[in-house]
Amino acid sequence: MSTTNSIEIDIQKAATSKISQIDFENLAFGNIFTDHMLLCDFADGAWQKPVIKPYEPFLMDPSSRVFHYGQAIFEGMKAYKDEQDSVWLFRPEENFIRFNKSANRLAMPSVPEPVFMDGLKELLKIEQEWVKKGKGNSLYIRPFMIATGTGVIAAPSSQYRFMIILSPAKSYYSGEVKVIIAEHYSRAANGGIGAAKAAGNYSGQFYPTKLANEKGFQQIIWTDDATHTKLEEAGTMNVFFRIGDTLYTAPTSERILDGVTRKSLIELAEREGLKVEVRSVLVSELVEAVQNGTLKEIFGAGTAAVVNPIIGFSYQDVYYELPPTENSYALQLKEKLNNIQYKLAEDTFGWTVKV
Amino acid sequence: MSTTNSIEIDIQKAATSKISQIDFENLAFGNIFTDHMLLCDFADGAWQKPVIKPYEPFLMDPSSRVFHYGQAIFEGMKAYKDEQDSVWLFRPEENFIRFNKSANRLAMPSVPEPVFMDGLKELLKIEQEWVKKGKGNSLYIRPFMIATGTGVIAAPSSQYRFMIILSPAKSYYSGEVKVIIAEHYSRAANGGIGAAKAAGNYSGQFYPTKLANEKGFQQIIWTDDATHTKLEEAGTMNVFFRIGDTLYTAPTSERILDGVTRKSLIELAEREGLKVEVRSVLVSELVEAVQNGTLKEIFGAGTAAVVNPIIGFSYQDVYYELPPTENSYALQLKEKLNNIQYKLAEDTFGWTVKV
Ligand SMILES: Cc1ncc(COP(=O)(O)O)c(C=O)c1O
Ligand SMILES: Cc1ncc(COP(=O)(O)O)c(C=O)c1O
């Protein structure tokens, strides 16, 4: 691996590594971080020199805009290690572009590509020991940006901090997932920020999800807020429905995040000769399909788990369970996508990028 | 003033005060803070002992949930000084109740009344020199709560920090305000968090407001996101329309913040014998009223300015200017409300609370 930087990064190495204390076989998602983080401040109208330094807390003023007005965005991606110990990213350009789309929607400055991409690669080179080999293992990557400018005025900040932190992850198994179809609460407004990976989109889902959890459901499938008739997406996953032998997923919109996994699965499915239709699926269609036996699968699609099969859903207080899946599209597609990500199959799409 | 606490507060006084360096005649809103702040942490399922200590930055972990999922709420209120040097709050109970409603909607723990109210009063006693006498002067109070728990998992935090910071304010004059009626962007979804004073509701408005600013408009009046036909509220103000001699304001809903100023103005107006109707006003009605000359006033209502007269609005790229106001309801109501707040008129409503 080369250590040449395309941008100058100030690198301050940690004196010791905590990697030997980590039990890589028993990792809960998202709460252990590697030795270093990347940090780049925006001030006086310009991005300052990026720094890679030991992972540690930093000082924030109580009036920092992120605390009061939620000016904060993030991305979620993963690094994978192949059998030859090379580290790979999956479609990182998509995350970079989406990050700056989110930034624009929240009136935050764009992060320059070298800061995001070269910064990330440099950080990954330093932390390569944290990326474990073997299917299911990965290093979860969390780029984010927060408004660090001070003052309790509801207006965009003039200072920001871009950061990348890394968290080792095991294969994600969420157990049997049952969902509730949203009838009252909503995730996003027409003309709102639902298509951005904005911090404010998530906290609003916690309370309705808590109510769902109390009823024995793990997640909510959100519907359009105006009519609650169209199926949209889940908390951190886009959603696919297999009715008969066709896969359906909602078109992306201002209300729906344009997921990298979703778009990759669509392309993969099409290459595999599966029928995919990108169109709104009505709740009524779903109920009809489960009743007449044509609803074969529902699954979430996102970076964390690739696919997350859903075994049943509740709507208007009736619980509908799906029949046992034969010949699951979800699992086939997951396998194919994972094989590309772990370099176990040829990447004919050109999706993988070596660090 | 008594210094007895109903709750135990750990008080750490600042060695020196910066008050002598402040130019109280030239204060920009919200960027100067007093010497002390209140802080109370929620951990292990319980609120810890509140602390009043010097205003200063504090350490945050990069994976703090507030940065990633926007679990953050706030309140905005003011303290006023009367001619006898007593400090007064205006309907603080309303802010306390609303704060905990916001907390509930964002799956955050309720702040106990003594922490919020006695904590605030204690802080105000220490900072009473910062509340200046004279109409227009006030001390802006910003209670807020942020998720301080760590981990990049989209789920409620188990640790929180409640804080109160204080910022001296002059009479708020925003210049002549022209607004755009929202035709595409929106502030809140049906079943969303618009009725909560949640951080995430504000950052989503920055980009559309920037676009409005570029066209020469200071603010946006939001409409319902489904049809964009009903007038709702502005960025940090509820909105009133005077058509003929009737004042109209939208009913509060899941999409609209239940403003303390709004509800106080309604009560005051009714006491003054003005006709007030709480009902949705359609954009089409507003256009018709301005065209036939019956639209006499539009004004925003909020803690910062009490009322903020709006001189014109743009809709579908047509700008409609209001005729010069005679006998302004907005200014009459502002005067009456200010007189109660500054103890210059009898508070027959029992709204003011002595610190
Ligand atoms: C709201 C939402 N939908 C969908 C997704 C899936 O997107 P991706 O496949 O890019 O991870 C995410 C990301 O985690 C998300 O936050
Ligand atoms: C969205 C919104 N609407 C209205 C208001 C006015 O509320 P209040 O009168 O309680 O200050 C605020 C508060 O500042 C607000 O943030």
Coordinates of N, CA and C and ligand atoms in Angstrom, one line a residue, chain A residues 98 187 197 202 233-238 257 259-262 301-303, ligand 1:
Chain A
R98 N -23.8 11.5 -2.1 CA -25.0 11.6 -1.3 C -24.7 12.5 -0.1
R187 N -42.2 9.6 8.8 CA -40.7 9.8 8.8 C -40.4 11.1 8.1
K197 N -29.5 12.3 4.4 CA -29.1 11.5 5.6 C -28.8 12.5 6.7
Y202 N -33.8 10.9 12.1 CA -33.8 9.6 12.8 C -34.5 9.7 14.2
E233 N -40.3 3.4 3.1 CA -39.0 2.7 3.6 C -39.1 2.5 5.1
A234 N -38.0 1.8 5.6 CA -38.0 1.5 7.0 C -37.0 2.5 7.6
G235 N -36.7 2.4 8.9 CA -35.9 3.4 9.6 C -34.5 3.6 9.0
T236 N -33.8 2.6 8.7 CA -32.5 2.7 8.1 C -32.3 1.8 6.9
M237 N -33.4 1.4 6.3 CA -33.4 0.5 5.1 C -34.4 0.9 4.1
N238 N -34.1 0.7 2.9 CA -35.2 0.7 1.8 C -35.9 -0.6 1.9
L257 N -34.7 7.9 1.2 CA -33.3 7.9 1.0 C -32.9 7.1 -0.2
G259 N -30.9 4.7 -1.3 CA -29.9 3.8 -0.8 C -29.0 3.1 -1.8
V260 N -27.7 3.0 -1.4 CA -26.7 2.4 -2.3 C -27.0 0.9 -2.4
T261 N -27.5 0.3 -1.3 CA -27.8 -1.2 -1.4 C -29.0 -1.4 -2.3
R262 N -30.0 -0.6 -2.1 CA -31.2 -0.6 -2.9 C -30.9 -0.6 -4.4
A301 N -33.3 -3.3 2.8 CA -32.0 -3.3 2.1 C -31.2 -2.1 2.6
G302 N -30.0 -2.3 3.2 CA -29.2 -1.3 3.7 C -27.8 -1.8 3.9
T303 N -26.8 -0.8 4.1 CA -25.4 -1.2 4.3 C -25.2 -2.1 5.5
Ligands
LIG1 C1 -33.4 6.2 6.0 C2 -32.5 5.2 5.3 N1 -33.0 4.4 4.3 C3 -32.2 3.6 3.6 C4 -30.9 3.3 4.0 C5 -30.1 2.4 3.2 O1 -29.1 3.0 2.5 P1 -27.7 2.3 2.1 O2 -28.1 1.1 1.3 O3 -27.0 3.4 1.3 O4 -27.0 2.0 3.3 C6 -30.3 4.1 5.0 C7 -28.9 3.9 5.4 O5 -28.5 3.3 6.2 C8 -31.2 5.0 5.7 O6 -30.7 5.7 6.7

